[in-house]
mmCIF file of C-alpha atoms in Angstrom:
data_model
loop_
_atom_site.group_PDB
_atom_site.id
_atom_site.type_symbol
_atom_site.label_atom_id
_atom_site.label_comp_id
_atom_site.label_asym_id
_atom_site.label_seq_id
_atom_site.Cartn_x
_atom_site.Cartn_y
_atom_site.Cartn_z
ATOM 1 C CA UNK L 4 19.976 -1.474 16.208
ATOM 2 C CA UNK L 5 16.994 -0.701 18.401
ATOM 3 C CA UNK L 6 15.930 0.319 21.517
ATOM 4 C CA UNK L 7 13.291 0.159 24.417
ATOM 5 C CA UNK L 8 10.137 2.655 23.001
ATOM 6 C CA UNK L 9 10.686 5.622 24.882
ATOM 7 C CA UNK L 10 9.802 9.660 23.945
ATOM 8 C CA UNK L 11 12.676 10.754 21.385
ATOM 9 C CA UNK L 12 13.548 14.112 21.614
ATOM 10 C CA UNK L 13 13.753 16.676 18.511
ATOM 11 C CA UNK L 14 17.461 16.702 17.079
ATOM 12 C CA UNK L 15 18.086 20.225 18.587
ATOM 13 C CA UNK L 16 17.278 18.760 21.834
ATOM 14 C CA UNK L 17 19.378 15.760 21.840
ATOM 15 C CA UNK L 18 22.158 17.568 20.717
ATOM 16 C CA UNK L 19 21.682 19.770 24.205
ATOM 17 C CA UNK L 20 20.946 16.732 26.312
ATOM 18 C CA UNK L 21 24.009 14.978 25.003
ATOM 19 C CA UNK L 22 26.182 18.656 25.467
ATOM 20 C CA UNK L 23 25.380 18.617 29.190
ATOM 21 C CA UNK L 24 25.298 14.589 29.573
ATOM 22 C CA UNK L 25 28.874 15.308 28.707
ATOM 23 C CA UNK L 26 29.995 18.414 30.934
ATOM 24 C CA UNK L 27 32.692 17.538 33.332
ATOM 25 C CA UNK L 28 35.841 15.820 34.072
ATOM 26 C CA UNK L 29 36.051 12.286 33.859
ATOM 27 C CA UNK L 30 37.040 10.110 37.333
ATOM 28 C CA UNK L 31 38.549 7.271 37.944
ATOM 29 C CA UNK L 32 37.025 4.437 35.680
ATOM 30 C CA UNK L 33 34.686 2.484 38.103
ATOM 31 C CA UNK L 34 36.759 3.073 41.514
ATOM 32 C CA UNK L 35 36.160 0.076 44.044
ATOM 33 C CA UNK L 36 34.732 -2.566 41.071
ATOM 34 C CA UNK L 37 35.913 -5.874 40.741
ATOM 35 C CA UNK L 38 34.752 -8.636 39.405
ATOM 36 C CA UNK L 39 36.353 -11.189 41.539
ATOM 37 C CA UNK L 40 34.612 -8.698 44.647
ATOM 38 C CA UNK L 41 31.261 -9.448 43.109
ATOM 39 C CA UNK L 42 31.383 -13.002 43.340
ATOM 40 C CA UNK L 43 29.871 -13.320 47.175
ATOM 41 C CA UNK L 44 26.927 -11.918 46.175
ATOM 42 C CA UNK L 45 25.245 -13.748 43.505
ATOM 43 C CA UNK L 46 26.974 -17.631 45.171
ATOM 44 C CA UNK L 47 23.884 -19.441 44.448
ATOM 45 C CA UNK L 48 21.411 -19.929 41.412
ATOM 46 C CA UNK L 49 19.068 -17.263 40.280
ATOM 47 C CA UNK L 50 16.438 -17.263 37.449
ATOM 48 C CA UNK L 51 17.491 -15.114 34.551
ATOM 49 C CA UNK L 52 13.956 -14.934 33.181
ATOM 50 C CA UNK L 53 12.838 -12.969 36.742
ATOM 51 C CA UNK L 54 15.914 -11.248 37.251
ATOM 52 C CA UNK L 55 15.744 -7.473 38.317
ATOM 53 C CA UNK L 56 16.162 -4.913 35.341
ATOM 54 C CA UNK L 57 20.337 -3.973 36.091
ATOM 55 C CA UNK L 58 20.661 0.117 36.220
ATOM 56 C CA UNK L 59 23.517 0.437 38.224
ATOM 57 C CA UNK L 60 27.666 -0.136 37.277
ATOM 58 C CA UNK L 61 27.463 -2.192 40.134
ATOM 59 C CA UNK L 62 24.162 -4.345 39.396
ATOM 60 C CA UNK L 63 26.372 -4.731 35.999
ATOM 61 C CA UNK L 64 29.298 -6.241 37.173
ATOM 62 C CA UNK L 65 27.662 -8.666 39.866
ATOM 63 C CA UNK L 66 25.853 -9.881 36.848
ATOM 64 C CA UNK L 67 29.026 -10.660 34.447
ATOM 65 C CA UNK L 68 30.770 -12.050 37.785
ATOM 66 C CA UNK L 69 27.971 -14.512 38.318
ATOM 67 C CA UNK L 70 28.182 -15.171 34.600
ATOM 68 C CA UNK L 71 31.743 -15.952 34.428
ATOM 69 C CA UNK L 72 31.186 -18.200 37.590
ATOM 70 C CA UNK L 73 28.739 -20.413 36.184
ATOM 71 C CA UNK L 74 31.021 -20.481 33.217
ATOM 72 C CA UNK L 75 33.869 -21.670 34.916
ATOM 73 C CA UNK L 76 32.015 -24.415 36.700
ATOM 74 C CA UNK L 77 30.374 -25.549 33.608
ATOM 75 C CA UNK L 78 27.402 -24.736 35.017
ATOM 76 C CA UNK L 79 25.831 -22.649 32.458
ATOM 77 C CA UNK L 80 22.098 -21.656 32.548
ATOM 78 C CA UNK L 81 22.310 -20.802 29.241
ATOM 79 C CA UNK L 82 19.588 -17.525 30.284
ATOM 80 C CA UNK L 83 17.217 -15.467 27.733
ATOM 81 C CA UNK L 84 16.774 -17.864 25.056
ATOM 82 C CA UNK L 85 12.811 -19.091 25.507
ATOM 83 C CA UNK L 86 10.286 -17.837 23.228
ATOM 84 C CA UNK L 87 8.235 -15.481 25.598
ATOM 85 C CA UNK L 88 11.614 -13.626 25.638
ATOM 86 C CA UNK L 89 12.322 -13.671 22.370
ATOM 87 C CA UNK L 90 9.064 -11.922 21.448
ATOM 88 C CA UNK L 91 9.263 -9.633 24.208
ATOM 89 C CA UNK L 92 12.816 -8.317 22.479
ATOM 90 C CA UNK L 93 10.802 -8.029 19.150
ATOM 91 C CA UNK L 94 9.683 -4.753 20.837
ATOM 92 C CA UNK L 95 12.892 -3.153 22.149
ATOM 93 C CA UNK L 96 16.162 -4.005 24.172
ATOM 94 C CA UNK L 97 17.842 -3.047 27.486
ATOM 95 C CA UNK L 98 21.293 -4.598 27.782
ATOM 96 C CA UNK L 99 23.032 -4.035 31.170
ATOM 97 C CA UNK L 100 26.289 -4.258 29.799
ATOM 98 C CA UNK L 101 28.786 -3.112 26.674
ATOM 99 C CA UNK L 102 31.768 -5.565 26.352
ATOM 100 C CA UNK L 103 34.169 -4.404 24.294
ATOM 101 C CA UNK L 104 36.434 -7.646 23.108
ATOM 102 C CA UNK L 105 39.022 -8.903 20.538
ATOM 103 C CA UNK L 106 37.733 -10.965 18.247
ATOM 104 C CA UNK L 107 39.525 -14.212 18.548
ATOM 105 C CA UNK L 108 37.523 -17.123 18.810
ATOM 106 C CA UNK L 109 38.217 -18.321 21.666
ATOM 107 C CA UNK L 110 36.681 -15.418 23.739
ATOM 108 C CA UNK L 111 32.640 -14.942 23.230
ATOM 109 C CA UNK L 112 31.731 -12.133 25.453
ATOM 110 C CA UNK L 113 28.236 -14.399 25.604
ATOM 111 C CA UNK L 114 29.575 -17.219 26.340
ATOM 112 C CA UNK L 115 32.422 -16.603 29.263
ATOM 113 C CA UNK L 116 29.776 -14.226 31.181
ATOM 114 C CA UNK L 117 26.835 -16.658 30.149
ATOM 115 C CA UNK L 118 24.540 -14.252 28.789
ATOM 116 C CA UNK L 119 21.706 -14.428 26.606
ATOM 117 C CA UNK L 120 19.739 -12.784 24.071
ATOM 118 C CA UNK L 121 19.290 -8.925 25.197
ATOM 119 C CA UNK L 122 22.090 -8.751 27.271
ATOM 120 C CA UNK L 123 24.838 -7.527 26.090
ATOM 121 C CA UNK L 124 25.847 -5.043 23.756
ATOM 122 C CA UNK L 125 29.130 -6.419 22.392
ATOM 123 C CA UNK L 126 31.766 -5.022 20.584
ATOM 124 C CA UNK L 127 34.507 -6.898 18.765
ATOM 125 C CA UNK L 128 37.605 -5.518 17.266
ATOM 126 C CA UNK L 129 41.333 -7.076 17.298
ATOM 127 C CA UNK L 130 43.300 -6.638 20.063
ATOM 128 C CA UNK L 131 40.256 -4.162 21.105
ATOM 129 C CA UNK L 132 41.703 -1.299 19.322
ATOM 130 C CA UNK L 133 39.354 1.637 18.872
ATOM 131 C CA UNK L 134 37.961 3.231 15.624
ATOM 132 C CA UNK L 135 35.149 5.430 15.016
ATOM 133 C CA UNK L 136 32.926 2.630 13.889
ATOM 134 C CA UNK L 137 33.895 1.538 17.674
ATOM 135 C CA UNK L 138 33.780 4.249 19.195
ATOM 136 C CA UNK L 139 30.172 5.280 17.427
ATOM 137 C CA UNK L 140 28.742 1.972 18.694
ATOM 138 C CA UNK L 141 29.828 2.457 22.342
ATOM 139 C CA UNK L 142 28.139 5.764 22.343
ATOM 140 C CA UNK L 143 25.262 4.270 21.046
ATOM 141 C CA UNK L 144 25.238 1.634 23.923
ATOM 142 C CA UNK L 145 25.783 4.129 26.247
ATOM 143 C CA UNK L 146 23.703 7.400 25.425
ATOM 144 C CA UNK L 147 20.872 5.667 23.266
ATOM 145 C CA UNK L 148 20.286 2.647 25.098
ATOM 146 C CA UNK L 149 21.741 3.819 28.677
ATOM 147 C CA UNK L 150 23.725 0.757 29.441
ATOM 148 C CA UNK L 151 26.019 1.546 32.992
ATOM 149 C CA UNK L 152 28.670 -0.457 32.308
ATOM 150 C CA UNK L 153 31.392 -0.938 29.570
ATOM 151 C CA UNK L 154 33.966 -3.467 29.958
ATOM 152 C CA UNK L 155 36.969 -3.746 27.915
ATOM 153 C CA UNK L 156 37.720 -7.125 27.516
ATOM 154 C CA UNK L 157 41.460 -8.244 26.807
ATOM 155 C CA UNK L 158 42.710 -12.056 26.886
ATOM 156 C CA UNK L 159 45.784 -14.222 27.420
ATOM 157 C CA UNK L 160 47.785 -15.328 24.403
ATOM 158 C CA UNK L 161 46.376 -12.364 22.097
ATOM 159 C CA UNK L 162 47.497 -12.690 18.138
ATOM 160 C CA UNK L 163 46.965 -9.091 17.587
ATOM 161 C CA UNK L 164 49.203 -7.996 20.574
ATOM 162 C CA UNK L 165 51.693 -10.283 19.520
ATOM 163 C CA UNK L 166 51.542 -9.275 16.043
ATOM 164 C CA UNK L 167 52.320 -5.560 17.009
ATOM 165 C CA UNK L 168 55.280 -6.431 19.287
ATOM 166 C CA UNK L 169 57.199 -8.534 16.621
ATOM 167 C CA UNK L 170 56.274 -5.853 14.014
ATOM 168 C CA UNK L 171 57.569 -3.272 16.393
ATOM 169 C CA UNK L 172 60.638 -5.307 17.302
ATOM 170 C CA UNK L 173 61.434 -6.361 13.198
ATOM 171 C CA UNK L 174 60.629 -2.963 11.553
ATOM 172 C CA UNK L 175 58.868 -4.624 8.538
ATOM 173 C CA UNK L 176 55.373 -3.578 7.918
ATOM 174 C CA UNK L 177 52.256 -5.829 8.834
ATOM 175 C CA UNK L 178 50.104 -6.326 5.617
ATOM 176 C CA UNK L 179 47.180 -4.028 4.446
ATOM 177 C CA UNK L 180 45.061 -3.226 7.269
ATOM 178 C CA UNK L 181 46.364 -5.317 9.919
ATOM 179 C CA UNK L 182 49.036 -2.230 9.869
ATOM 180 C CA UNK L 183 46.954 0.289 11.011
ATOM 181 C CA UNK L 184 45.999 -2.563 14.302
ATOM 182 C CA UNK L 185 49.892 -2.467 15.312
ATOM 183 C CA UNK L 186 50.404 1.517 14.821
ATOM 184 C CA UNK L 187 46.876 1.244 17.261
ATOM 185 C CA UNK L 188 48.328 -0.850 19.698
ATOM 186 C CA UNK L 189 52.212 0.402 19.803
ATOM 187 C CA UNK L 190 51.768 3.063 22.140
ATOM 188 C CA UNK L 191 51.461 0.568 25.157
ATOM 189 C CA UNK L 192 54.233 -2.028 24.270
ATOM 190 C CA UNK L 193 56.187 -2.756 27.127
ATOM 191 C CA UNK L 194 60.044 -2.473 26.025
ATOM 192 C CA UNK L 195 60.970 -3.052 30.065
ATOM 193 C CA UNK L 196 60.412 -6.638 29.248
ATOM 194 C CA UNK L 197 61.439 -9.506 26.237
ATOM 195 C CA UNK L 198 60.160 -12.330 24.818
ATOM 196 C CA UNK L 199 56.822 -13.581 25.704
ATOM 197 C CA UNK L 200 56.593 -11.827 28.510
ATOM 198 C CA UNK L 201 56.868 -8.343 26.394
ATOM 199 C CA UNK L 202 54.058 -9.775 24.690
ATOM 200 C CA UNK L 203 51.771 -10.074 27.966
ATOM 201 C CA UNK L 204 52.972 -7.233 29.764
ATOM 202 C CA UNK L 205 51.401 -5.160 26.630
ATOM 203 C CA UNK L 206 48.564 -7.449 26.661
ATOM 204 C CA UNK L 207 47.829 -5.548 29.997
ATOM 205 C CA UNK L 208 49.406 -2.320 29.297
ATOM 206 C CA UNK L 209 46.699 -1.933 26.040
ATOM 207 C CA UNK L 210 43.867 -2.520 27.532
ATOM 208 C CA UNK L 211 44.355 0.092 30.220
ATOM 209 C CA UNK L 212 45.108 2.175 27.913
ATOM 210 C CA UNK L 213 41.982 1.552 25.830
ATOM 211 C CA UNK L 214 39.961 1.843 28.746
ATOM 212 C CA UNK L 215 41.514 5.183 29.967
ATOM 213 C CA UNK L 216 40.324 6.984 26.348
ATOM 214 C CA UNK L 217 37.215 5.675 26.557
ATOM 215 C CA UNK L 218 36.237 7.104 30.115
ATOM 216 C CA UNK L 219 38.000 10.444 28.682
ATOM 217 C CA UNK L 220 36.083 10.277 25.377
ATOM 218 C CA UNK L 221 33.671 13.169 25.164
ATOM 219 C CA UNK L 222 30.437 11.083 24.889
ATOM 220 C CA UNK L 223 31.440 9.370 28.055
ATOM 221 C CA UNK L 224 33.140 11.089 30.261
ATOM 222 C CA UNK L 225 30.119 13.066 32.179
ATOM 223 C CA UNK L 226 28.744 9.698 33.007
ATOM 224 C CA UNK L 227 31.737 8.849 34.626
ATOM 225 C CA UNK L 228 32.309 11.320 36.407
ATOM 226 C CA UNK L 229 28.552 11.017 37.899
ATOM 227 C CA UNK L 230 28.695 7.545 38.980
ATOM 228 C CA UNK L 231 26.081 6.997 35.903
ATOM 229 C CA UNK L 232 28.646 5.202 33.850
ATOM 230 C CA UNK L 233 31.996 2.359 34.997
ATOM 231 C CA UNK L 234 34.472 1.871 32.528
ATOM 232 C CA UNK L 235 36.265 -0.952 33.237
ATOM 233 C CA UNK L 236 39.711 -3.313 32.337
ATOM 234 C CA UNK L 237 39.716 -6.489 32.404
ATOM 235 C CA UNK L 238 41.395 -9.680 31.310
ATOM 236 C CA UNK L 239 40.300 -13.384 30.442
ATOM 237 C CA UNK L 240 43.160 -15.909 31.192
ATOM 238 C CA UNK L 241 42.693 -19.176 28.521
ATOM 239 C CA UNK L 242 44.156 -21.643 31.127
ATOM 240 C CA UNK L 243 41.191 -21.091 33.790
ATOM 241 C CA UNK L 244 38.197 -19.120 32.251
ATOM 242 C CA UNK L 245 38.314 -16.492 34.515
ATOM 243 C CA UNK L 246 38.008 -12.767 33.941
ATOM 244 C CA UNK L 247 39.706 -10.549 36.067
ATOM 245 C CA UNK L 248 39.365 -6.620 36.259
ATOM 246 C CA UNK L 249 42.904 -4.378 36.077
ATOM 247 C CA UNK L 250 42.667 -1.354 38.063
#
């Protein structure tokens, strides 16, 4: 991992800058964002290469919207992939977002926001579930590399969720480590509901969920609570490309 070249602080004084980054309560994760809101305002084409450097939870999530457009449309630009760039990320990096996914194959953060090199800062675990390897690398995102946004990407049709709600529903135990992904995930399965429907109810249910303990995590919450930092929910539906936030 690496960042832009910047002044680091001794350890004794990161550990205080990261105490009071921290203080306060966290707010409501990123109040009045949507991505379907952010469409309007990036309609036509822009030029990836000369875009503005992205600072703000809203710059953030105009940019994944007009991503997820062009994706859609099957208009991709395809953006940061020519050699000046490259070479220019040789000396550091600045992604404007975090996207914390599942890892099925179907759902490339890259791809459905059409990003490119630099971008993003993605995380990929099953069903999204948290861990301290996670959890460590959001952090990073967020308090090394000052990224505004992290969005916690779920998706229609997800194995993992699916695997937790039968497990939950059978009693028998999920093999080896694919356990410790239902016992993750268990909390937010939806018994109001049956069948496949149980299945995408939790789909939902989860990923709020996720989202909620990262805006309260520690690292994290400060930032929130300042405006400095969104933490968002969202979902990717497999029949129509599009992502859609979940208050």
């Amino acid at each position: 991992m690496s960042s832009n070249i910047r002044t680091t602080p001794a350890p004794h004084s990161r550990r205080a800058l990261l105490r009071a980054a921290v203080a306060g309560t966290a707010a409501a994760a990123g109040a009045g964002l949507t991505l379907s809101a952010a469409f309007p305002a990036f309609a036509g084409s822009w030029d990836p290469e000369s875009a503005e450097p992205v600072t703000t939870p809203a710059q953030a999530l105009r940019r994944l919207a007009a991503g997820n457009q062009r994706w859609r449309a099957q208009d991709q630009e395809h953006p940061h992939e020519s050699a000046p760039l490259r070479r220019r990320l040789a000396r550091g990096q600045q992604p404007f977002a975090i996207v914390l996914g599942c890892v099925d194959s179907r759902v490339p953060p890259e791809l459905v926001f059409d990003q490119g090199l630099g971008d993003l800062l993605t995380v990929r675990s099953a069903g999204e579930v948290l861990d301290e390897a996670v959890l460590g690398s959001i952090a990073y995102g967020v308090l090394e590399l000052r990224v505004p946004l992290v969005l916690v990407l779920a998706h229609q049709s997800c194995g993992a969720v699916a695997a937790a709600v039968r497990a939950d529903e059978s009693g028998e135990p999920l093999p080896a480590h694919v356990q410790y992904l239902a016992d993750q995930i268990r909390p937010s399965i939806d018994h109001s509901r049956q069948g496949e429907a149980r299945v995408d109810a939790t789909i939902n249910a989860h990923v709020r969920n996720v989202r909620s303990r990262l805006a309260a995590e520690p690292d994290l919450a400060g930032k929130v609570a300042t405006g400095e930092l969104a933490v968002l929910a969202a979902r990717y539906e497999l029949r129509d490309q599009h992502v859609r936030t979940l208050a």
